[in-house]
Short mmCIF file of C-alpha atoms in Angstrom, two decimals:
data_model
loop_
_atom_site.label_atom_id
_atom_site.label_comp_id
_atom_site.label_asym_id
_atom_site.label_seq_id
_atom_site.Cartn_x
_atom_site.Cartn_y
_atom_site.Cartn_z
CA MET A 49 51.56 76.80 -61.90
CA ALA A 50 48.71 79.19 -62.56
CA SER A 51 49.31 82.80 -61.57
CA GLU A 52 48.04 84.11 -58.26
CA ALA A 53 45.83 86.63 -60.06
CA GLY A 54 44.37 83.87 -62.23
CA ASN A 55 43.63 81.71 -59.20
CA ILE A 56 41.95 84.55 -57.36
CA ILE A 57 39.81 85.56 -60.33
CA ARG A 58 38.89 82.04 -61.44
CA HIS A 59 37.82 81.03 -57.95
CA GLY A 60 36.53 84.51 -57.26
CA TRP A 61 34.00 84.62 -60.09
CA LEU A 62 32.58 81.25 -59.06
CA PHE A 63 32.18 82.40 -55.48
CA MET A 64 30.80 85.69 -56.76
CA VAL A 65 28.06 83.84 -58.62
CA ALA A 66 27.28 81.87 -55.45
CA ASN A 67 27.32 85.03 -53.37
CA VAL A 68 25.10 86.93 -55.83
CA VAL A 69 22.61 84.07 -55.69
CA ASN A 70 22.98 83.96 -51.90
CA ARG A 71 22.15 87.66 -51.64
CA ALA A 72 19.61 87.73 -54.47
CA ALA A 73 16.68 87.14 -52.14
CA GLY A 74 17.27 90.50 -50.46
CA LEU A 75 17.21 92.27 -53.81
CA LEU A 76 14.20 90.36 -55.11
CA LEU A 77 12.27 90.96 -51.90
CA LEU A 78 12.98 94.70 -51.72
CA PRO A 79 10.16 95.61 -54.17
CA LEU A 80 7.79 93.44 -52.13
CA TYR A 81 8.77 95.25 -48.94
CA THR A 82 8.51 98.75 -50.42
CA LYS A 83 5.19 98.01 -52.11
CA LEU A 84 3.56 96.43 -49.04
CA LEU A 85 5.20 98.54 -46.32
CA ALA A 86 4.72 102.31 -46.09
CA PRO A 87 7.81 104.39 -45.19
CA PRO A 88 6.90 104.43 -41.44
CA GLU A 89 6.61 100.60 -41.43
CA PHE A 90 9.84 100.29 -43.38
CA GLY A 91 11.38 102.59 -40.78
CA VAL A 92 10.32 100.21 -37.99
CA TYR A 93 11.77 97.32 -39.98
CA ALA A 94 15.04 99.24 -40.48
CA LEU A 95 15.38 100.02 -36.77
CA VAL A 96 14.72 96.42 -35.78
CA VAL A 97 17.23 95.23 -38.36
CA VAL A 98 19.89 97.40 -36.71
CA VAL A 99 19.55 95.37 -33.51
CA SER A 100 19.56 92.00 -35.28
CA ASP A 101 22.46 93.06 -37.49
CA LEU A 102 24.38 93.90 -34.35
CA LEU A 103 24.36 90.28 -33.23
CA ALA A 104 24.65 88.85 -36.73
CA VAL A 105 27.73 90.84 -37.68
CA MET A 106 29.41 90.25 -34.32
CA LEU A 107 28.98 86.50 -34.56
CA MET A 108 29.30 85.88 -38.29
CA ILE A 109 32.19 88.18 -39.18
CA GLY A 110 34.16 87.37 -36.04
CA MET A 111 33.63 83.64 -36.29
CA SER A 112 34.08 83.43 -40.08
CA ASN A 113 37.33 85.42 -40.15
CA ALA A 114 38.77 83.63 -37.13
CA PHE A 115 37.69 80.24 -38.49
CA THR A 116 39.43 80.94 -41.82
CA ALA A 117 42.66 82.04 -40.14
CA VAL A 118 42.78 79.10 -37.70
CA TYR A 119 41.83 76.61 -40.41
CA PHE A 120 44.93 77.51 -42.43
CA GLU A 121 47.13 77.39 -39.33
CA HIS A 122 46.59 73.62 -39.17
CA GLU A 123 47.74 70.82 -41.45
CA GLU A 124 45.40 69.17 -43.92
CA GLY A 125 43.52 66.19 -42.53
CA ARG A 126 42.29 65.44 -39.03
CA ASP A 127 43.61 68.69 -37.54
CA ARG A 128 41.55 70.83 -39.89
CA GLN A 129 38.51 68.60 -39.40
CA ARG A 130 38.76 69.23 -35.67
CA VAL A 131 38.80 73.00 -36.32
CA VAL A 132 35.59 72.67 -38.37
CA SER A 133 33.71 70.54 -35.84
CA THR A 134 34.86 72.63 -32.87
CA CYS A 135 33.60 75.85 -34.45
CA LEU A 136 30.26 74.31 -35.45
CA ILE A 137 29.59 72.77 -32.03
CA ALA A 138 30.55 75.98 -30.22
CA LEU A 139 28.40 78.12 -32.51
CA PHE A 140 25.45 75.75 -32.09
CA ALA A 141 25.69 76.13 -28.30
CA VAL A 142 25.75 79.93 -28.66
CA SER A 143 22.76 79.79 -31.02
CA VAL A 144 20.70 77.71 -28.57
CA SER A 145 21.46 80.24 -25.83
CA MET A 146 20.40 83.08 -28.13
CA LEU A 147 17.10 81.36 -28.89
CA GLY A 148 16.38 81.05 -25.18
CA LEU A 149 17.08 84.73 -24.59
CA ALA A 150 15.34 86.01 -27.74
CA TYR A 151 12.11 87.25 -26.14
CA PRO A 152 13.61 88.92 -23.03
CA ALA A 153 16.24 90.57 -25.21
CA GLY A 154 13.56 91.56 -27.72
CA LEU A 155 11.45 93.15 -25.00
CA ALA A 156 14.42 95.12 -23.71
CA GLY A 157 15.31 96.16 -27.26
CA SER A 158 11.76 97.34 -27.97
CA TRP A 159 11.74 99.54 -24.86
CA ALA A 160 15.17 100.93 -25.67
CA MET A 161 14.39 101.60 -29.34
CA PHE A 162 10.72 102.63 -29.29
CA GLY A 163 9.99 103.48 -25.66
CA SER A 164 7.43 100.67 -25.29
CA GLY A 165 7.08 96.89 -25.52
CA GLU A 166 4.90 97.13 -28.63
CA HIS A 167 7.54 95.72 -30.96
CA ALA A 168 8.92 93.07 -28.61
CA PRO A 169 7.60 90.11 -30.68
CA VAL A 170 9.22 91.52 -33.83
CA MET A 171 12.51 92.06 -32.00
CA ALA A 172 12.39 88.51 -30.60
CA LEU A 173 11.75 87.02 -34.04
CA ALA A 174 14.65 89.01 -35.48
CA LEU A 175 17.07 87.85 -32.78
CA ALA A 176 15.93 84.23 -33.11
CA GLY A 177 16.54 84.43 -36.85
CA VAL A 178 20.09 85.61 -36.24
CA ALA A 179 20.79 82.60 -34.01
CA LEU A 180 19.93 80.28 -36.89
CA THR A 181 21.62 82.39 -39.57
CA THR A 182 25.02 82.04 -37.91
CA LEU A 183 25.10 78.29 -38.52
CA PHE A 184 24.30 78.81 -42.18
CA GLU A 185 27.04 81.43 -42.64
CA LEU A 186 29.68 79.27 -40.96
CA ALA A 187 28.74 76.42 -43.28
CA LEU A 188 29.35 78.70 -46.27
CA ALA A 189 32.69 79.78 -44.76
CA TYR A 190 33.65 76.09 -44.55
CA TYR A 191 32.80 75.46 -48.20
CA ARG A 192 34.77 78.57 -49.21
CA VAL A 193 37.99 77.49 -47.48
CA ARG A 194 37.59 74.09 -49.12
CA LYS A 195 37.00 75.87 -52.47
CA ARG A 196 33.84 73.84 -53.02
CA SER A 197 32.20 76.40 -55.26
CA GLY A 198 29.54 74.05 -56.59
CA LEU A 199 28.17 73.36 -53.13
CA CYS A 200 28.29 77.08 -52.29
CA LEU A 201 26.14 77.77 -55.32
CA LEU A 202 23.71 74.94 -54.54
CA VAL A 203 23.28 76.07 -50.93
CA SER A 204 22.82 79.67 -52.04
CA VAL A 205 20.07 78.69 -54.46
CA ALA A 206 18.34 76.78 -51.66
CA LYS A 207 18.51 79.88 -49.46
CA VAL A 208 16.91 82.08 -52.13
CA VAL A 209 14.11 79.60 -52.74
CA ALA A 210 13.39 79.27 -49.01
CA LEU A 211 13.41 83.01 -48.33
CA LEU A 212 11.23 83.85 -51.30
CA GLY A 213 8.75 81.12 -50.45
CA PHE A 214 8.45 81.98 -46.76
CA ASN A 215 8.25 85.73 -47.43
CA LEU A 216 5.50 85.30 -50.00
CA LEU A 217 3.62 83.10 -47.53
CA PHE A 218 3.93 85.27 -44.40
CA LEU A 219 4.16 88.79 -45.82
CA TRP A 220 2.02 88.71 -48.93
CA GLY A 221 -0.22 85.67 -48.40
CA MET A 222 -0.97 86.10 -44.68
CA GLY A 223 -0.42 89.88 -44.51
CA LEU A 224 1.74 89.71 -41.37
CA GLY A 225 3.71 92.85 -42.22
CA VAL A 226 7.08 93.36 -40.54
CA GLU A 227 6.54 90.27 -38.36
CA GLY A 228 6.19 88.18 -41.53
CA ILE A 229 9.64 89.22 -42.75
CA PHE A 230 11.36 87.94 -39.62
CA LEU A 231 9.24 84.80 -39.47
CA ALA A 232 10.35 84.03 -43.04
CA ASN A 233 14.00 84.55 -42.12
CA GLY A 234 13.74 82.30 -39.08
CA GLY A 235 11.96 79.52 -40.95
CA SER A 236 14.44 79.57 -43.83
CA PHE A 237 17.57 79.40 -41.70
CA ALA A 238 16.10 76.85 -39.31
CA VAL A 239 15.87 74.43 -42.23
CA LEU A 240 19.15 75.33 -43.91
CA GLY A 241 21.39 76.04 -40.92
CA LEU A 242 20.57 72.91 -38.97
CA GLY A 243 20.62 70.74 -42.09
CA LEU A 244 24.06 71.95 -43.16
CA MET A 245 25.41 71.50 -39.65
CA VAL A 246 24.44 67.82 -39.68
CA VAL A 247 25.98 67.28 -43.15
CA ILE A 248 29.29 68.94 -42.24
CA LEU A 249 29.62 67.14 -38.91
CA ARG A 250 29.04 63.82 -40.64
CA GLU A 251 31.85 64.70 -43.06
CA ASN A 252 34.33 65.93 -40.43
CA GLY A 253 33.31 64.07 -37.30
CA ALA A 254 32.24 65.57 -33.99
CA GLY A 255 35.65 66.18 -32.44
CA PHE A 256 36.07 69.10 -30.07
CA SER A 257 39.22 70.91 -28.99
CA TRP A 258 39.41 73.55 -26.26
CA PRO A 259 42.76 74.88 -27.54
CA VAL A 260 41.24 75.35 -31.00
CA LEU A 261 38.21 77.12 -29.54
CA LYS A 262 40.50 79.35 -27.47
CA ARG A 263 42.51 80.25 -30.58
CA VAL A 264 39.37 81.03 -32.58
CA ALA A 265 38.04 83.15 -29.72
CA THR A 266 41.37 85.01 -29.45
CA LEU A 267 41.21 86.00 -33.11
CA GLY A 268 37.43 86.41 -33.33
CA LEU A 269 36.56 88.31 -30.15
CA PRO A 270 38.16 91.60 -31.25
CA TYR A 271 35.70 91.64 -34.15
CA MET A 272 32.76 91.73 -31.74
CA PRO A 273 33.39 95.16 -30.25
CA GLN A 274 34.44 96.33 -33.70
CA SER A 275 31.16 95.11 -35.17
CA LEU A 276 29.21 96.60 -32.26
CA LEU A 277 30.78 99.97 -32.97
CA ASP A 278 30.26 99.70 -36.74
CA ILE A 279 26.57 98.92 -36.23
CA ALA A 280 26.37 101.82 -33.78
CA ASN A 281 27.69 104.04 -36.57
CA ASN A 282 24.74 103.01 -38.73
CA PHE A 283 22.32 103.37 -35.83
CA VAL A 284 23.25 106.95 -34.89
CA ALA A 285 21.95 108.53 -38.09
CA ARG A 286 18.72 106.51 -37.99
CA TRP A 287 18.14 107.33 -34.34
CA LEU A 288 18.64 111.04 -34.96
CA LEU A 289 16.30 110.96 -37.95
CA ASN A 290 13.69 109.23 -35.81
CA ILE A 291 14.05 111.77 -32.99
CA LEU A 292 14.34 114.92 -35.09
CA LEU A 293 12.04 114.01 -37.99
CA SER A 294 9.99 110.78 -38.14
CA THR A 295 10.10 107.03 -38.75
CA ALA A 296 9.24 107.89 -42.37
CA ALA A 297 12.59 109.71 -42.65
CA VAL A 298 14.27 106.62 -41.20
CA GLY A 299 12.52 104.49 -43.79
CA ILE A 300 13.66 106.72 -46.67
CA PHE A 301 17.27 106.73 -45.48
CA ALA A 302 17.21 102.98 -44.80
CA PHE A 303 15.81 102.37 -48.28
CA GLY A 304 18.75 104.25 -49.81
CA MET A 305 21.21 102.39 -47.61
CA ARG A 306 19.62 99.09 -48.61
CA LEU A 307 20.06 99.91 -52.29
CA ALA A 308 23.66 101.03 -51.84
CA GLN A 309 24.38 97.97 -49.71
CA ILE A 310 23.81 95.84 -52.81
CA LEU A 311 27.34 96.90 -53.80
CA TYR A 312 28.67 95.27 -50.65
CA MET A 313 26.47 92.19 -50.83
CA PHE A 314 27.15 91.36 -54.48
CA LEU A 315 30.69 92.64 -55.03
CA THR A 316 32.68 93.48 -51.89
CA ALA A 317 31.51 90.44 -49.91
CA SER A 318 32.22 88.17 -52.88
CA PHE A 319 35.68 89.61 -53.40
CA LEU A 320 36.48 89.54 -49.69
CA GLN A 321 35.62 85.85 -49.44
CA ILE A 322 38.26 84.74 -51.92
CA TRP A 323 40.66 87.66 -51.28
CA SER A 324 40.95 86.98 -47.54
CA VAL A 325 41.34 83.23 -48.09
CA SER A 326 43.98 83.82 -50.78
CA ARG A 327 45.91 86.36 -48.69
CA LEU A 328 45.95 84.12 -45.60
CA GLU A 329 46.77 80.97 -47.58
CA ALA A 330 49.57 82.63 -49.57
CA GLY A 331 51.45 83.91 -46.52
CA ARG A 332 54.52 85.81 -47.68
CA GLU A 333 54.99 83.70 -50.82
CA SER A 334 52.78 85.83 -53.05
CA ASP A 335 53.28 87.96 -56.11
CA GLY A 336 52.72 91.54 -54.99
CA THR A 337 52.21 92.80 -58.55
CA GLN A 338 49.44 90.32 -59.26
CA ALA A 339 47.70 90.87 -55.93
CA ASP A 340 47.92 94.63 -56.50
CA PHE A 341 46.36 94.24 -59.96
CA VAL A 342 43.49 92.11 -58.66
CA PHE A 343 42.69 94.63 -55.95
CA HIS A 344 42.62 97.62 -58.31
CA LEU A 345 40.55 95.68 -60.82
CA PHE A 346 38.06 94.99 -58.02
CA VAL A 347 37.93 98.69 -57.08
CA THR A 348 37.34 99.56 -60.74
CA LEU A 349 34.42 97.16 -61.07
CA LEU A 350 32.98 98.26 -57.71
CA THR A 351 33.19 101.92 -58.73
CA ALA A 352 31.57 101.19 -62.10
CA ALA A 353 28.68 99.44 -60.35
CA ALA A 354 28.33 102.36 -57.93
CA LEU A 355 28.34 104.86 -60.79
CA GLY A 356 25.70 102.88 -62.65
CA MET A 357 23.52 102.68 -59.55
CA ALA A 358 23.83 106.41 -58.82
CA LEU A 359 22.99 107.33 -62.43
CA THR A 360 20.01 104.97 -62.70
CA ALA A 361 18.62 105.65 -59.20
CA PRO A 362 15.48 107.34 -60.68
CA GLU A 363 14.77 104.24 -62.78
CA ILE A 364 15.35 101.93 -59.82
CA LEU A 365 12.98 103.97 -57.68
CA TRP A 366 10.35 103.98 -60.42
CA LEU A 367 10.60 100.20 -60.74
CA ILE A 368 10.56 99.03 -57.14
CA ALA A 369 9.16 101.73 -54.84
CA SER A 370 6.49 104.38 -54.53
CA ASP A 371 6.99 108.13 -54.97
CA ALA A 372 7.07 108.45 -51.18
CA TYR A 373 10.72 107.29 -51.31
CA ALA A 374 11.77 109.97 -53.86
CA PRO A 375 13.65 112.16 -51.29
CA VAL A 376 16.38 109.52 -51.28
CA LEU A 377 17.54 110.40 -54.82
CA PRO A 378 19.94 113.25 -53.90
CA CYS A 379 21.53 110.94 -51.31
CA MET A 380 22.38 108.07 -53.64
CA PRO A 381 25.78 109.31 -54.95
CA LEU A 382 26.94 109.84 -51.35
CA LEU A 383 25.67 106.45 -50.20
CA VAL A 384 27.23 104.46 -53.06
CA LEU A 385 30.55 106.30 -52.70
CA ALA A 386 30.61 105.34 -49.01
CA PHE A 387 30.26 101.67 -49.96
CA VAL A 388 33.05 102.00 -52.54
CA LEU A 389 35.33 103.34 -49.80
CA HIS A 390 34.14 100.53 -47.54
CA GLY A 391 35.33 98.08 -50.21
CA VAL A 392 38.71 99.80 -50.38
CA ARG A 393 38.97 99.57 -46.58
CA MET A 394 38.75 95.78 -46.73
CA ASN A 395 42.30 95.73 -48.13
CA PRO A 396 44.05 97.13 -45.02
CA GLU A 397 41.70 95.21 -42.72
CA VAL A 398 42.71 91.87 -44.30
CA ALA A 399 46.37 92.91 -43.95
CA ILE A 400 45.79 93.55 -40.24
CA LEU A 401 44.15 90.13 -39.90
CA LYS A 402 47.07 88.54 -41.74
CA ALA A 403 49.45 90.21 -39.28
CA ARG A 404 47.36 88.75 -36.39
CA ARG A 405 46.85 92.24 -34.93
CA VAL A 406 43.04 92.41 -35.04
CA GLY A 407 42.95 93.86 -31.52
CA VAL A 408 43.43 97.32 -33.04
CA LEU A 409 40.22 97.15 -35.09
CA PRO A 410 37.81 97.98 -32.21
CA TRP A 411 39.85 101.10 -31.45
CA ILE A 412 39.58 102.18 -35.07
CA SER A 413 35.83 101.63 -34.99
CA ALA A 414 35.51 103.52 -31.70
CA ALA A 415 37.30 106.54 -33.16
CA SER A 416 35.12 106.31 -36.27
CA LEU A 417 31.99 106.15 -34.12
CA ALA A 418 33.02 109.35 -32.34
CA VAL A 419 33.64 111.14 -35.62
CA GLY A 420 30.50 109.73 -37.25
CA THR A 421 28.34 110.73 -34.31
CA ALA A 422 29.72 114.28 -34.34
CA LEU A 423 29.07 114.56 -38.06
CA ALA A 424 25.54 113.16 -37.72
CA VAL A 425 24.67 115.56 -34.90
CA ALA A 426 26.01 118.48 -36.94
CA LEU A 427 24.37 117.53 -40.24
CA VAL A 428 21.13 115.60 -39.63
CA TRP A 429 19.31 118.40 -37.79
CA ARG A 430 20.22 120.79 -40.61
CA TRP A 431 19.77 118.73 -43.79
CA GLY A 432 17.73 115.72 -42.66
CA VAL A 433 18.14 112.59 -44.78
CA PHE A 434 20.78 114.24 -46.99
CA GLY A 435 22.73 115.23 -43.88
CA ALA A 436 22.62 111.61 -42.68
CA ALA A 437 24.05 110.44 -46.02
CA LEU A 438 26.78 113.09 -45.86
CA ALA A 439 27.68 112.09 -42.28
CA ASN A 440 27.84 108.43 -43.33
CA LEU A 441 30.29 109.29 -46.12
CA GLY A 442 32.45 111.44 -43.85
CA ARG A 443 32.71 108.67 -41.27
CA GLU A 444 33.71 106.14 -43.95
CA VAL A 445 36.45 108.45 -45.26
CA PHE A 446 37.83 108.86 -41.74
CA GLN A 447 37.73 105.11 -41.01
CA LEU A 448 39.50 104.26 -44.27
CA VAL A 449 42.29 106.76 -43.64
CA LEU A 450 42.75 105.63 -40.04
CA THR A 451 42.73 101.91 -40.92
CA GLU A 452 45.34 102.41 -43.62
CA ALA A 453 47.52 104.50 -41.28
CA VAL A 454 47.41 101.71 -38.68
CA ARG A 455 48.13 99.05 -41.32
CA ARG A 456 51.28 100.91 -42.39
CA ARG A 457 52.57 100.84 -38.82
CA ILE A 458 51.85 97.22 -37.90
CA ALA A 459 52.03 95.42 -41.28
CA GLU A 460 55.10 97.01 -42.81
CA GLY A 461 55.79 94.05 -45.10
CA ASP A 462 52.41 94.40 -46.79
CA VAL A 463 51.87 96.60 -49.86
CA PRO A 464 50.12 99.81 -48.74
CA LEU A 465 47.21 101.43 -50.51
CA ASN A 466 48.21 103.64 -53.43
CA ALA A 467 46.07 106.76 -52.94
CA ALA A 468 47.02 108.15 -56.35
CA ARG A 469 45.82 105.04 -58.19
CA ILE A 470 42.60 104.92 -56.19
CA GLY A 471 42.12 108.58 -57.08
CA TRP A 472 42.61 107.81 -60.78
CA ILE A 473 39.70 105.38 -60.47
CA LEU A 474 37.36 107.59 -58.43
CA ALA A 475 37.97 110.89 -60.26
CA PRO A 476 36.65 109.72 -63.69
CA ALA A 477 33.61 108.28 -61.93
CA ALA A 478 32.90 111.65 -60.30
CA VAL A 479 33.20 113.39 -63.67
CA ALA A 480 30.91 110.83 -65.31
CA TYR A 481 28.29 111.21 -62.57
CA ALA A 482 28.38 115.01 -62.77
CA ALA A 483 27.91 114.82 -66.54
CA GLY A 484 25.01 112.38 -66.16
CA ALA A 485 23.31 114.45 -63.47
CA TYR A 486 23.59 117.56 -65.68
CA LEU A 487 22.35 115.84 -68.83
CA PHE A 488 19.62 113.58 -67.45
CA GLY A 489 18.58 114.84 -64.01
CA ASP A 490 15.91 112.68 -62.36
CA ALA A 491 14.05 111.93 -65.59
CA VAL A 492 13.02 108.34 -66.33
CA ASP A 493 13.35 107.72 -70.04
CA PRO A 494 14.52 104.60 -71.94
CA THR A 495 16.86 106.67 -74.12
CA PHE A 496 18.41 108.31 -71.09
CA THR A 497 18.81 104.92 -69.42
CA ALA A 498 20.72 103.55 -72.41
CA GLU A 499 22.95 106.63 -72.43
CA LYS A 500 23.64 106.18 -68.70
CA VAL A 501 24.80 102.64 -69.40
CA LEU A 502 27.08 103.90 -72.17
CA LEU A 503 28.46 106.56 -69.82
CA THR A 504 29.29 103.84 -67.27
CA LEU A 505 31.01 101.73 -69.95
CA ALA A 506 32.98 104.78 -71.05
CA PHE A 507 34.17 105.18 -67.47
CA LEU A 508 35.38 101.57 -67.48
CA GLY A 509 37.30 102.15 -70.69
CA VAL A 510 38.99 105.25 -69.32
CA VAL A 511 40.08 103.49 -66.12
CA LEU A 512 41.23 100.24 -67.73
CA PHE A 513 43.51 102.17 -70.08
CA GLY A 514 44.55 104.78 -67.55
CA PRO A 515 46.78 105.04 -64.47
CA GLY A 516 44.16 103.40 -62.23
CA ILE A 517 45.03 99.91 -63.51
CA GLY A 518 48.49 100.87 -64.73
CA SER A 519 50.73 99.31 -67.37
CA ALA A 520 51.85 96.47 -65.07
CA GLY A 521 48.23 95.61 -64.30
CA ARG A 522 47.28 95.61 -67.98
CA ALA A 523 50.22 93.28 -68.70
CA VAL A 524 48.96 90.85 -66.05
CA LEU A 525 45.45 91.04 -67.52
CA VAL A 526 46.67 90.31 -71.06
CA LYS A 527 48.63 87.26 -69.88
CA MET A 528 45.76 86.00 -67.78
CA LEU A 529 42.84 86.39 -70.23
CA PRO A 530 43.43 83.16 -72.19
CA ARG A 531 43.29 81.16 -68.93
CA LEU A 532 40.09 82.67 -67.50
CA PRO A 533 37.61 80.44 -69.39
CA ARG A 534 39.08 77.39 -67.67
CA ARG A 535 36.93 76.61 -64.69
CA ALA A 536 38.86 76.13 -61.46
CA PRO A 537 38.07 72.68 -60.01
CA SER A 538 36.50 72.48 -56.59
CA THR A 539 38.50 70.84 -53.87
CA PRO A 540 36.87 67.50 -53.02
#
């Protein structure tokens, strides 16, 4: 039987490719947004996105995680098919309700966010897009638990094509501005979400089970207040920047967050998809050494990507945005480090889900919101955008520490985080960034860019042969390397 680490990595890289393609539209469209939208317009977009993200994260994370857990609680065959159809039908009903309430909710959101109804149509379009997005994301969750990587990739390519096409039409071709972005999202997911729903229901039937829905709701509902509080954490800094400075400051900060979020979209989300499925499917019959190695290898790659992004931030800015966004450069190391810690936090959160104790997560997020708000109030008025980035990092550190402390109390059989090994990964990255900042500054030069890449590769070499991976992890890697080229078959 193939090793657990080999299974995770072989399936993981396939889902990573699908996830990278799935998220590629956001990256490809970012230059279009920053070239066509001035910082104040991008600030409006960022504030509206906070509201739509609120609903999207509540529905998609809660439903996807609960769906995965309940799916593996049932036997293969008709029982699992009923789980799939029940979740799809229930989510479709919720989506229809959201579409009906989109404009009233958008009007209320516009008054609450901007003090007028001026942006109500944009808010309504954003909320309507979320309603359709949820169906698409649940379809991807279904293909992930079935390990149908080929279909995941095909669907992800279709999403990129649709989003690029609709955005070029509405934003660039018709000049609709921020409204065009949300029209493009709605149009894309209307086609994909509804189409995938029909395909999956034809494959699994249209059975419905109230007990299954109740079980999914029991596991998924705690994620809703948690997601609400996590989004509130992101909103506080933007709201303070808008009140104390301007929407342009919000746009600059949101631009930096959007860049740093690429780490989550392309790496953490990809890893979490196969990691959570593997952890839940394995139960207690798993090799702790191999799982530990896979996790620390993920943290190493995530940190390397964050280091590369922080070092090459001047080049990225030069390529995709105007000089008006330059004040974000000092914030980038803080923003990418926060997303590295967010990736580390996924480990104890999955352990809490595995222990079926997700009810504690909203309390963790509430405490983090209190700390994050206090930090934002103390730092934003003094240091502006940089203060917002510093407050965001401080809140993430607190939430990671608290989540791990709770995991150690309620999931005692699970392997806890090893702070020393995480430190042996992060410390060389900090040294490498400090050296790069001293040597290169904010200059944009092809020679400097090549040297930044070499500095990032040097960091990888140091960590792979140091205590961060460890001798046991390197032994697992050596045994596993000959098997990696073999493509893991998709489950029919």
